[in-house]
Coordinates of C-alpha atoms and ligand atoms in Angstrom, one line a residue:
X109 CA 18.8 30.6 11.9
X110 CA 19.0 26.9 12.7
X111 CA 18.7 24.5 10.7
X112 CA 17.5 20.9 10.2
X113 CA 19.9 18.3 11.5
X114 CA 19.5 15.3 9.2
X115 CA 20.9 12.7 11.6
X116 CA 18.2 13.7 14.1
X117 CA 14.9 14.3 11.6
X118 CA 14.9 11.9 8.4
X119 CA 12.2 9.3 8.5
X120 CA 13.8 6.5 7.1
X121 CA 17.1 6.9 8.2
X122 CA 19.5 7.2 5.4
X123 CA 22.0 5.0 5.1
X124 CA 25.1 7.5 5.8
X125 CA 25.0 11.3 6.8
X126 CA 28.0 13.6 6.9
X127 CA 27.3 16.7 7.9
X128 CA 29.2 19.6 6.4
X129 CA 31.0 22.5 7.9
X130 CA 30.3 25.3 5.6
X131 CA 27.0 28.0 5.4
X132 CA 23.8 26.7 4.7
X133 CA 22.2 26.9 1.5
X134 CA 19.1 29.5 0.9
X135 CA 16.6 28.9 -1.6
X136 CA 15.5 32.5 -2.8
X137 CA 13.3 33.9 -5.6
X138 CA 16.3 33.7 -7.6
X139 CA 17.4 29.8 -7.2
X140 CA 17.7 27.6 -10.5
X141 CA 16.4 24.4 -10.3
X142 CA 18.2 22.3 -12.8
X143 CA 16.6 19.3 -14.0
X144 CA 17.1 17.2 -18.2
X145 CA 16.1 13.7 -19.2
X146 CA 14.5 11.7 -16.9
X147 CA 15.1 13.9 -13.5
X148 CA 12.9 16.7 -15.3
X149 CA 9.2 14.8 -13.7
X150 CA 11.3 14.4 -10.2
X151 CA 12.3 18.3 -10.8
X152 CA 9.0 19.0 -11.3
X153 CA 7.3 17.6 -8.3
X154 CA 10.0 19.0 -6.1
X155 CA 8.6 22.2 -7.5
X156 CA 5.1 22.0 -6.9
X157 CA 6.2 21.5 -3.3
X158 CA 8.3 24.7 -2.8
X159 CA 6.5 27.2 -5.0
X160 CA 3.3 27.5 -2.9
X161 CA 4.8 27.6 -0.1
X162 CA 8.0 30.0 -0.4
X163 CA 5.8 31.9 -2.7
X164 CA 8.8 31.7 -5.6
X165 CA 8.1 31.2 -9.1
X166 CA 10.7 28.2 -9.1
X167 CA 10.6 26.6 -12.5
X168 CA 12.6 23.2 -13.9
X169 CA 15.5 24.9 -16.6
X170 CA 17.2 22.3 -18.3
X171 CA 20.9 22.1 -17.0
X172 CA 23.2 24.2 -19.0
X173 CA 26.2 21.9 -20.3
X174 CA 29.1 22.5 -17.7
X175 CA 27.2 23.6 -15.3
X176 CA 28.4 21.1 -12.5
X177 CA 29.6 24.1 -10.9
X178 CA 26.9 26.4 -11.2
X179 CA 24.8 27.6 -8.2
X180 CA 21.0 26.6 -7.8
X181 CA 19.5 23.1 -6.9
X182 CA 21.0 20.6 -9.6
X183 CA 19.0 17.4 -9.9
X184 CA 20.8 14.6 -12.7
X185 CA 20.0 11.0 -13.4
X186 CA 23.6 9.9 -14.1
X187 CA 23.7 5.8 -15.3
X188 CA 27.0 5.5 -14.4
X189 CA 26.2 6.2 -10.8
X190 CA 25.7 2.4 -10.3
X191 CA 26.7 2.1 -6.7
X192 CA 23.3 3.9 -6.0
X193 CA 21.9 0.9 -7.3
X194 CA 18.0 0.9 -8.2
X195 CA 16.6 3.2 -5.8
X196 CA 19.2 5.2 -4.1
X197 CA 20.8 8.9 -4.1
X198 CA 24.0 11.2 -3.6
X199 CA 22.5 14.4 -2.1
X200 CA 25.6 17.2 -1.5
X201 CA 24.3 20.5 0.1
X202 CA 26.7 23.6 0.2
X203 CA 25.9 27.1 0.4
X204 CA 26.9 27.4 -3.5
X205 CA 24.8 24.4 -4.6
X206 CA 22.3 21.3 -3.9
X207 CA 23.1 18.6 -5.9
X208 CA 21.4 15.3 -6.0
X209 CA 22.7 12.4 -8.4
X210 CA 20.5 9.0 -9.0
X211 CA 21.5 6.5 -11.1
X212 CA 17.4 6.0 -11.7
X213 CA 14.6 8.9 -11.9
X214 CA 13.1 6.6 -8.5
X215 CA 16.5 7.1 -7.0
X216 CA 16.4 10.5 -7.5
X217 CA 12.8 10.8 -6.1
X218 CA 13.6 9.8 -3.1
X219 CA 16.2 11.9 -2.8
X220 CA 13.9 15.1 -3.3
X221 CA 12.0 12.9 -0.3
X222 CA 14.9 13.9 2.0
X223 CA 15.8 17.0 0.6
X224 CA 12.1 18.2 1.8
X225 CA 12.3 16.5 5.1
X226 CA 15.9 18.9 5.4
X227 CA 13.9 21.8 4.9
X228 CA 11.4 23.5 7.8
X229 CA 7.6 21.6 7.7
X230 CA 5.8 25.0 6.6
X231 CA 7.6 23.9 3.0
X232 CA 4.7 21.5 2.8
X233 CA 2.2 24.2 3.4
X234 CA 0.1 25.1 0.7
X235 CA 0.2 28.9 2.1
X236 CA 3.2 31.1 1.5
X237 CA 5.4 31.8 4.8
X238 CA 7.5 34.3 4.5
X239 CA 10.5 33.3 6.2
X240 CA 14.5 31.9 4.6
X241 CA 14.6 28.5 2.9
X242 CA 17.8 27.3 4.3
X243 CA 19.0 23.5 4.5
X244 CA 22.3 22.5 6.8
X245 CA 25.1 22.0 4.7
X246 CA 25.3 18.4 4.4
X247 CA 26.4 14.9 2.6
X248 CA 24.2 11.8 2.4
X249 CA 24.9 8.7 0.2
X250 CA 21.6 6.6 0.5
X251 CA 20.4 3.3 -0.6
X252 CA 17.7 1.3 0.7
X253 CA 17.5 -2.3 2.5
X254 CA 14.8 -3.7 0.5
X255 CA 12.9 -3.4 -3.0
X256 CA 9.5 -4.2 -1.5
X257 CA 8.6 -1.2 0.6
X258 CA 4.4 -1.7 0.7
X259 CA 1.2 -0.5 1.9
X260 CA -2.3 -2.0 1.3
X261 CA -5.9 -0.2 1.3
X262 CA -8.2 -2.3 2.1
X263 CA -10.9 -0.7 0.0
X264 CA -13.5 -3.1 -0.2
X265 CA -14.9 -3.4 3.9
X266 CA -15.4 0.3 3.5
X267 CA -14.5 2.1 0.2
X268 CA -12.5 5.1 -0.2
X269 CA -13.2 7.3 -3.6
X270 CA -9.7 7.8 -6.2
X271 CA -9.5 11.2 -4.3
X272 CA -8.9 9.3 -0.9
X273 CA -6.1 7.1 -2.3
X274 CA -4.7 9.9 -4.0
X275 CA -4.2 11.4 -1.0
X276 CA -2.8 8.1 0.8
X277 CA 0.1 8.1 -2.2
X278 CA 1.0 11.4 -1.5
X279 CA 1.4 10.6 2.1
X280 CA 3.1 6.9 1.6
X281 CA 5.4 8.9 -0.7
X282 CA 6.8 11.1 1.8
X283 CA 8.3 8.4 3.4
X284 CA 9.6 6.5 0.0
X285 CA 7.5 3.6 -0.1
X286 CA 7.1 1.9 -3.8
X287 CA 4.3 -0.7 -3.5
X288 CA 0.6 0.2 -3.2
X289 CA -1.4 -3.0 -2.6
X290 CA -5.5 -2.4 -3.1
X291 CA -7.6 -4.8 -1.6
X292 CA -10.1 -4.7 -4.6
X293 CA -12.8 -6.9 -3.3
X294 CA -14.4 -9.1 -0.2
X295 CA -17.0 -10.5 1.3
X296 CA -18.8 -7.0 1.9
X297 CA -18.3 -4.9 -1.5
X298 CA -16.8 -5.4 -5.4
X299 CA -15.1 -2.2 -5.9
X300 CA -13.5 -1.9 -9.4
X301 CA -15.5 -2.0 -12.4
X302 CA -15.3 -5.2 -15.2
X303 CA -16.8 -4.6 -18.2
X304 CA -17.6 -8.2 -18.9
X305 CA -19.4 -8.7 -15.7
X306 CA -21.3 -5.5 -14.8
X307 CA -23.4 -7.0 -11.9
X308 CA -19.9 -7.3 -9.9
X309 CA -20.0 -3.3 -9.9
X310 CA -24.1 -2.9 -9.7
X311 CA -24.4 -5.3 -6.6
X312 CA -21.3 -5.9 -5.6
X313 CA -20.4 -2.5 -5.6
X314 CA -23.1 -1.3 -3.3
X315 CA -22.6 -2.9 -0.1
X316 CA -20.5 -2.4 2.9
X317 CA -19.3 -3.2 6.0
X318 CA -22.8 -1.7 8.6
X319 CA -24.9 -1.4 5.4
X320 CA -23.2 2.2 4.2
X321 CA -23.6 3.1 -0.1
X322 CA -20.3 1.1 -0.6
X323 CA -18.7 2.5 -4.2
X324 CA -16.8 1.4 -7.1
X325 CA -14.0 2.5 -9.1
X326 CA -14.3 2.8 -12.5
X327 CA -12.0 2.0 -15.1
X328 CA -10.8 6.0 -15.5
X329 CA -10.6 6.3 -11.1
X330 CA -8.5 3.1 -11.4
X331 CA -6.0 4.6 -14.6
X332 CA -6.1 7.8 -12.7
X333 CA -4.6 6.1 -8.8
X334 CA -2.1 3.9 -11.3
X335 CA -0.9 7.2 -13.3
X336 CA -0.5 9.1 -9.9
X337 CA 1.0 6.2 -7.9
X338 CA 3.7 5.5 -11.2
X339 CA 4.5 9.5 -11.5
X340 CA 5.7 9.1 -7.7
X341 CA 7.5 5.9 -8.5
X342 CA 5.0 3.8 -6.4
X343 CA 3.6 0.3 -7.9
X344 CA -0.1 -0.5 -8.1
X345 CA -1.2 -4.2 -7.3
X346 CA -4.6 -5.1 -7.4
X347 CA -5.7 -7.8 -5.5
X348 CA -9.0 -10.1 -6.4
X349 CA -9.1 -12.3 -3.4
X350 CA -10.3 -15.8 -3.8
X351 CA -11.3 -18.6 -3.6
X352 CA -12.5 -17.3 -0.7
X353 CA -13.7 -13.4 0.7
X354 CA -16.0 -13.8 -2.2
X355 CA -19.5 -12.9 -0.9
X356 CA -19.6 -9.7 -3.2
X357 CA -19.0 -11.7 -6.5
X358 CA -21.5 -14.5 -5.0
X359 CA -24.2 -11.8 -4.8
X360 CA -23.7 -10.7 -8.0
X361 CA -23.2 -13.9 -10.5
X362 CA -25.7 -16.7 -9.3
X363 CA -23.8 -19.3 -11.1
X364 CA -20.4 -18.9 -9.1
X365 CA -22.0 -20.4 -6.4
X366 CA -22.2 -24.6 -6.4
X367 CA -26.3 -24.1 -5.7
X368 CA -26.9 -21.6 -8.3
X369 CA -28.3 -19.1 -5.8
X370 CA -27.2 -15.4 -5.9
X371 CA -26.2 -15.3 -2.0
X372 CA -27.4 -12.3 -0.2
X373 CA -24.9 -8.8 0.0
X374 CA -23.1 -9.4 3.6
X375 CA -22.3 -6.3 5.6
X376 CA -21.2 -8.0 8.9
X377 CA -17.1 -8.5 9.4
X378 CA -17.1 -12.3 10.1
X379 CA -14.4 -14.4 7.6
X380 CA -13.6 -17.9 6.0
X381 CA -17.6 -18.2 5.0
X382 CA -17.5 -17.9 1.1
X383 CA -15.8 -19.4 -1.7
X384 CA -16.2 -19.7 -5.3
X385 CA -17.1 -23.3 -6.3
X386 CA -13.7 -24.5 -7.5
X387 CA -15.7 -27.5 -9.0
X388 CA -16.9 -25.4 -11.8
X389 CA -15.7 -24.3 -15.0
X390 CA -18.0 -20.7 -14.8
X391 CA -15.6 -19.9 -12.1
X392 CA -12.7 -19.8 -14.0
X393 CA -13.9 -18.9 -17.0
X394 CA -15.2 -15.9 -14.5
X395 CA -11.7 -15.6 -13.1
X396 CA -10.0 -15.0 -16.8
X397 CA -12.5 -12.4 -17.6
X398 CA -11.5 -10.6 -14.3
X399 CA -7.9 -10.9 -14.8
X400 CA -7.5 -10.2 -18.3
X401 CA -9.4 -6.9 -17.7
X402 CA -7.4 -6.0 -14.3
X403 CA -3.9 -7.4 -16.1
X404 CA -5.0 -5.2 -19.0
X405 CA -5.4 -1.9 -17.4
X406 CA -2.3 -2.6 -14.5
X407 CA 1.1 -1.6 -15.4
X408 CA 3.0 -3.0 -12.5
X409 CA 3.8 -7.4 -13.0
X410 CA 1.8 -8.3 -10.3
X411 CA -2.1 -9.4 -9.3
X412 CA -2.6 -10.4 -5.8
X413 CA -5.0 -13.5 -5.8
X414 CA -5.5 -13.4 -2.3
X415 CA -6.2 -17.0 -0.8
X416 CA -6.4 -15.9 2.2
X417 CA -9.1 -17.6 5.1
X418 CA -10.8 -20.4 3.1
X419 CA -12.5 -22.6 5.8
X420 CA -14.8 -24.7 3.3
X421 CA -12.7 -26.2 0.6
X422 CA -10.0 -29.2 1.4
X423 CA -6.6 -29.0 0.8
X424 CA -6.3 -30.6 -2.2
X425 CA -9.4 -28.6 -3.8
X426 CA -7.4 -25.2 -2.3
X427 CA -4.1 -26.2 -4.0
X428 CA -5.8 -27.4 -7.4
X429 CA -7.7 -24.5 -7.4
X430 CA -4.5 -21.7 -6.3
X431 CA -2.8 -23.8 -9.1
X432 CA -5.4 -23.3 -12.1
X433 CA -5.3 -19.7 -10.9
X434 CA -1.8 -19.2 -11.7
X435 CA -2.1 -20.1 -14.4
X436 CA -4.7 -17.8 -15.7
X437 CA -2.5 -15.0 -14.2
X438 CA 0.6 -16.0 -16.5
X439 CA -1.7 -16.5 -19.5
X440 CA -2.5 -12.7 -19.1
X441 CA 1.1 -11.4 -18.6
X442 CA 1.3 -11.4 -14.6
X443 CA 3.1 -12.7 -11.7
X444 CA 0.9 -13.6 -8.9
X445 CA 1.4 -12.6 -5.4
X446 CA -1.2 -14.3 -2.8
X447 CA -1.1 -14.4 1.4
X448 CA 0.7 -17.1 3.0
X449 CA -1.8 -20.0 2.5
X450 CA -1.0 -20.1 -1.1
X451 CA 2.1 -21.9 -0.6
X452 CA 0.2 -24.9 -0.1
X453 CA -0.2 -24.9 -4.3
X454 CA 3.2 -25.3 -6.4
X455 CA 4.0 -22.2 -6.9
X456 CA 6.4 -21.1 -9.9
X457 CA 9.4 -19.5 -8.9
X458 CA 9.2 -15.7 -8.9
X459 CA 5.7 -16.1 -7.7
X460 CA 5.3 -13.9 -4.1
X461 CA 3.4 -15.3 -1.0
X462 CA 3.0 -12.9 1.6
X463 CA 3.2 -13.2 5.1
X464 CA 0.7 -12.2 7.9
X465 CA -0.9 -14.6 10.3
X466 CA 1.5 -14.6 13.8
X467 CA -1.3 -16.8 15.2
X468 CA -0.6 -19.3 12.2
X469 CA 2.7 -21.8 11.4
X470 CA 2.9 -20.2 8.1
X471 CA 6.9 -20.0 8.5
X472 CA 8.4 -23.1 7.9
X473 CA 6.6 -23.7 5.3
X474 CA 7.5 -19.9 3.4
X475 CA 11.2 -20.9 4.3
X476 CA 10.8 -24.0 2.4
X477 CA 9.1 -22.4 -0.8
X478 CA 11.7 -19.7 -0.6
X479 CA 14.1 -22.4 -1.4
X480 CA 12.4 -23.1 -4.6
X481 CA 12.6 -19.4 -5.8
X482 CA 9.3 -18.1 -4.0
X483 CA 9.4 -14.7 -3.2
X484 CA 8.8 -13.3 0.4
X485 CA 6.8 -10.0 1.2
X486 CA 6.2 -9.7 5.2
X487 CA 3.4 -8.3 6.8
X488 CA 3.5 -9.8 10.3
X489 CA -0.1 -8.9 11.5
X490 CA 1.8 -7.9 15.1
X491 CA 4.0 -5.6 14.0
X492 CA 2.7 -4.1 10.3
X493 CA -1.3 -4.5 10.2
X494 CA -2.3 -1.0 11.1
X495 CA -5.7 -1.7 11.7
X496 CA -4.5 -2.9 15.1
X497 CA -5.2 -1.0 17.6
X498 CA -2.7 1.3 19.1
X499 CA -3.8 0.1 23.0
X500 CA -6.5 -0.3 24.8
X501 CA -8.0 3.3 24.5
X502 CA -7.7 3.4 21.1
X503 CA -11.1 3.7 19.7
X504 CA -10.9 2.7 16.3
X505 CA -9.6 -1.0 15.2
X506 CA -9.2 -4.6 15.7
X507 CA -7.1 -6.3 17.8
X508 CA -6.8 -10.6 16.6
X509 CA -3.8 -9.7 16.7
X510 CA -2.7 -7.9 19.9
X511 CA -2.0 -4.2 20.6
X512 CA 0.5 -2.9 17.7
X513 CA 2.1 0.2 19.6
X514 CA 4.3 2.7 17.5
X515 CA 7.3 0.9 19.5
X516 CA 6.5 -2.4 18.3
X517 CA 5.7 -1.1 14.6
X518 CA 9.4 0.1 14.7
X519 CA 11.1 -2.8 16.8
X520 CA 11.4 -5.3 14.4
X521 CA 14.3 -7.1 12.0
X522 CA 12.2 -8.4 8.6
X523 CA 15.5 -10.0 8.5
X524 CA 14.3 -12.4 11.1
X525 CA 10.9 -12.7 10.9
X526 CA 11.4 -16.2 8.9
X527 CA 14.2 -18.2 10.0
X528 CA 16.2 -19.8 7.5
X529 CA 14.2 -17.8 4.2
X530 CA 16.6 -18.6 1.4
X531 CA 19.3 -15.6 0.7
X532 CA 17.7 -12.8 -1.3
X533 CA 14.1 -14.6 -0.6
X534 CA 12.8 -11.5 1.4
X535 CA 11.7 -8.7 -0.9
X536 CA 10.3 -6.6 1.5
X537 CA 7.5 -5.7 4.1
X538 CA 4.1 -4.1 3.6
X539 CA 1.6 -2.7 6.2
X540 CA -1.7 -3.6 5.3
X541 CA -4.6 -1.4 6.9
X542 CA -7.8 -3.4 6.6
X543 CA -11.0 -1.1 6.8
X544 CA -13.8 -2.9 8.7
X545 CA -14.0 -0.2 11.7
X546 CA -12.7 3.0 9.6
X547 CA -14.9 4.8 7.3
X548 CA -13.3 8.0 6.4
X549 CA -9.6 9.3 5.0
X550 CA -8.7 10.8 8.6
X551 CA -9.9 7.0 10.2
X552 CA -7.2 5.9 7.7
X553 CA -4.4 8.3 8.3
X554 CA -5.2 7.9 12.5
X555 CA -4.1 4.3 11.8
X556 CA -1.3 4.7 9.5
X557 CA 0.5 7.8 11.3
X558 CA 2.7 7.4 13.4
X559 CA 2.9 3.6 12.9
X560 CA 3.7 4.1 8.7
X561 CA 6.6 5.7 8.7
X562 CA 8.0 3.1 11.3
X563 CA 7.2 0.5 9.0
X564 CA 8.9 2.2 6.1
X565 CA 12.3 2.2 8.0
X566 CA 12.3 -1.2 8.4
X567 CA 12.0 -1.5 5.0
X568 CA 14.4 0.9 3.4
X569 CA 17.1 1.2 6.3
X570 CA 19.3 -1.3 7.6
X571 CA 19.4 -3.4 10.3
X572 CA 19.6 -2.1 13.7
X573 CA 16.4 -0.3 15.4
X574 CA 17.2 2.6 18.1
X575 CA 13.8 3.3 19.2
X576 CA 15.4 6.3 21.3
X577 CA 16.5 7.7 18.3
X578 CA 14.0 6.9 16.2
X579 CA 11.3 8.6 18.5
X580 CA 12.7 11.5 18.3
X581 CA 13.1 11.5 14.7
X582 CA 9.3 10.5 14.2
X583 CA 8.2 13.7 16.7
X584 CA 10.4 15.7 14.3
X585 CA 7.4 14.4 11.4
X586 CA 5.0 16.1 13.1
X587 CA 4.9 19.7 12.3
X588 CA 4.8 18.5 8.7
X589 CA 1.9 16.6 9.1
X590 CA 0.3 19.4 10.3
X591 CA 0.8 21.5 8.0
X592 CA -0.2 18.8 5.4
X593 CA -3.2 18.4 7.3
X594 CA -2.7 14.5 8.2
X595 CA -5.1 13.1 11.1
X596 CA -1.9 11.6 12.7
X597 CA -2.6 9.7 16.3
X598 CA -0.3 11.3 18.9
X599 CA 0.1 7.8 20.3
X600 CA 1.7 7.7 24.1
X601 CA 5.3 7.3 24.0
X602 CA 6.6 9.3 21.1
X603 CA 7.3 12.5 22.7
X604 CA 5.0 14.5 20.3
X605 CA 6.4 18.7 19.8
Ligands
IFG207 N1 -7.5 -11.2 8.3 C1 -8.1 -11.1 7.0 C2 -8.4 -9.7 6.5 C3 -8.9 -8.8 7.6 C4 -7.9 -8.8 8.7 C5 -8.2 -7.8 9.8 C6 -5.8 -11.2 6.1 C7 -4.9 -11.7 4.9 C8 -7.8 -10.2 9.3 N2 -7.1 -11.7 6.0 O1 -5.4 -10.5 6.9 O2 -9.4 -9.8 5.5 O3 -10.2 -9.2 8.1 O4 -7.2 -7.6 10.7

């Protein structure tokens, strides 16, 4: 029996693969899976993978003292490992053993991400195939490129119940991505619940992009995505965007607007329309109440501001405005992240601005802030906003900015993408997936698979694209997502099973 060459499947490539010369190892009925401390969680997700589907009552035992040289799957957080840095892994497969070292229970996670991906698909099923567990004897020493490896839900143009992003982290996961960015609210729906300001939720909430029910989460659907997302090592960050993509909060709080008139709920998918009067105090008294709620129930040390598309303020009102903004974030605990255009405000070091617009001139001016200790996520809207469409057939999407093929999802260096970014500037790259034309979970997945997982590998593997390679690698994904039962396009050009 065959089994799974890791050089020619794992999506994102690891940083170094040696394969091994000896048998394979089987997992049977019989295997231990050793697991104490911190890797005991990462044990036990690994678990709930393989015991539906090999049918094997594998339970996490804690491992024995001495037992380095024990059979079974050995999982250990080990500190001293500090060459594996933050987020990386040692994963050493013999036919006696499978051990995986992390410095860090992430680390570790993502190793159980490979491990899984060494396996045949069916391990994903939730049906028990009877058939041998083995994985290729094999060594891999892996660390990734960059901290920041991102993708945002844009749940506010249509929204998508807990269950939905639940579903998205699972899937996000598989291909060890850390960052999930929720794009809370918009012009066309408010979609997390604030006590302190309930009409957000009970008109806000209820519109949408074509006129559908819209939604909200409330405050136990928000604790449940952050509690799911942290157990899989992924960071939440809410964004409020303002002062503009505001029509939802307009609709629902009469005195946000400079006129004092409610405006009416918007379900069309035009931008740059709305902002929040900056010139009065009830907007940021507004904004503190929003925050400190958000800040309060949000583990992670971000909130995204947004900022993004404001076409009725001046410059100077924008940047006094972005300014007071940051501050209220601070007062509650937070570091604020906000799209490009907030770099017009001083920003305090530490603070994040990401990049999107590749019709804009955003660069230059990010490479300057960068100097000043301005953090850089990139999301260039040509290569990483998967709401693009595929080409010309492709059904679903926008296309402002251009065709984003699976090629071109893969083919870039976020290395490059601003020239001269201060050293250790670029944290990392996110793939936002903005929902005006999708409406479902499989509209979602359609859009994010194949072009995802490309997107991941440019953020946790270095430099140096192959798409050859890489192709083939991504077709290998595809039995898996089967089985998993993702709505994956099987875009031209990847050579699809
Ligand atoms: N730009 C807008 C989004 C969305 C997008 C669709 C940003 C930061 C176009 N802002 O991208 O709200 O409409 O591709």
């Amino acid at each position: 029996m065959a089994t799974i060459d890791a050089a020619r499947t794992v999506v994102p490539a690891p940083t170094r693969i040696t394969p091994g010369e000896g048998a394979p190892f089987t997992i049977t009925a019989d295997t231990a899976l050793t697991a104490t401390g911190d890797a005991s969680g990462v044990a036990e997700l690994f678990a709930a993978v393989l015991r539906p589907s090999t049918g094997f009552d594998l339970h996490v035992l804690p491992t024995a003292p001495g037992a380095a040289d024990a059979g079974g799957i050995q999982l250990t957080v080990d500190n001293a490992a500090v060459a594996l840095g933050d987020e990386g892994y040692e994963l050493t497969v013999s036919a006696e053993r499978v051990s995986l070292r992390a410095r860090t229970a992430a680390g570790l996670f993502y190793g159980t991400q490979t491990l899984r991906q060494l396996l045949p698909p069916t391990v994903d099923s939730s049906l028990p195939q009877h058939r041998p567990w083995q994985v290729g004897a094999t060594h891999i020493v892996d660390t990734p490129r960059y901290p920041w490896r991102g993708a945002m839900l844009d749940v506010a143009r249509h929204f998508f119940p807990a269950a939905d992003v639940l579903r998205y982290i699972d899937a996000i996961a598989l291909y060890k991505m850390n960052v999930l960015h929720l794009h809370l609210s918009d012009d066309q729906g408010w979609r997390i619940a604030i006590d302190s300001r309930p009409r957000l939720t009970a008109i806000g909430g209820l519109s949408a992009v074509g006129g559908g029910p819209g939604g909200y989460f409330t405050k136990q659907d928000y604790k449940t995505i952050v509690e799911y997302a942290a157990a899989r090592f992924i960071t939440v960050i809410p964004e409020i965007d303002m002062p503009g993509h505001t029509n939802a909060a307009l609709a629902s709080y009469a005195d946000l607007n400079c006129d004092g008139k409610a405006r009416e709920p918007y379900t069309g998918i035009a931008v740059g329309f709305s902002s929040l009067c900056v010139d009065k105090e009830a907007v940021y008294t507004f904004i503190d109440d929003v925050f400190g709620e958000l800040a309060a129930m949000t583990p992670g040390p971000y909130l995204h501001v947004g900022g993004d598309e404001v076409q009725t303020l001046t410059s100077t009102q924008y940047a006094d405005f972005i300014e007071r903004v940051q501050l209220i974030v601070a007062k509650h605990g937070k570091t604020l992240v906000g799209w490009e255009e907030t770099v017009k405000a001083k920003l305090a070091p530490g603070s994040v601005v990401q990049y999107w617009n590749t019709k804009s001139n955003y660069a230059a001016l990010l490479k300057d802030a960068s100097a000043g200790g301005v953090k850089l996520v990139l999301s260039p809207a040509d290569r990483t906003y998967l709401d693009m469409k595929y080409d010309d057939d492709f059904a679903l999407g926008l296309e402002w900015a251009g065709r984003v093929s699976v090629e071109r999802a893969y083919g870039w260096d976020p290395g490059a993408v601003i020239p001269g970014a201060a050293a250790g500037s670029v944290l990392g790259v996110e793939a936002p997936l903005w929902s005006e034309t999708l409406t479902t979970i499989a509209d979602v997945e359609a859009m994010a698979f194949p072009r995802l997982p490309a997107i991941a590998e440019t953020g946790w593997s270095t430099a140096g694209r192959d798409w050859e390679l890489f192709r083939a690698r991504l077709a290998a994904q595809a039995p898996r997502w089967d089985v998993m039962g993702i709505a994956y396009h099987r875009a031209p050009g990847v050579g699809w099973p």
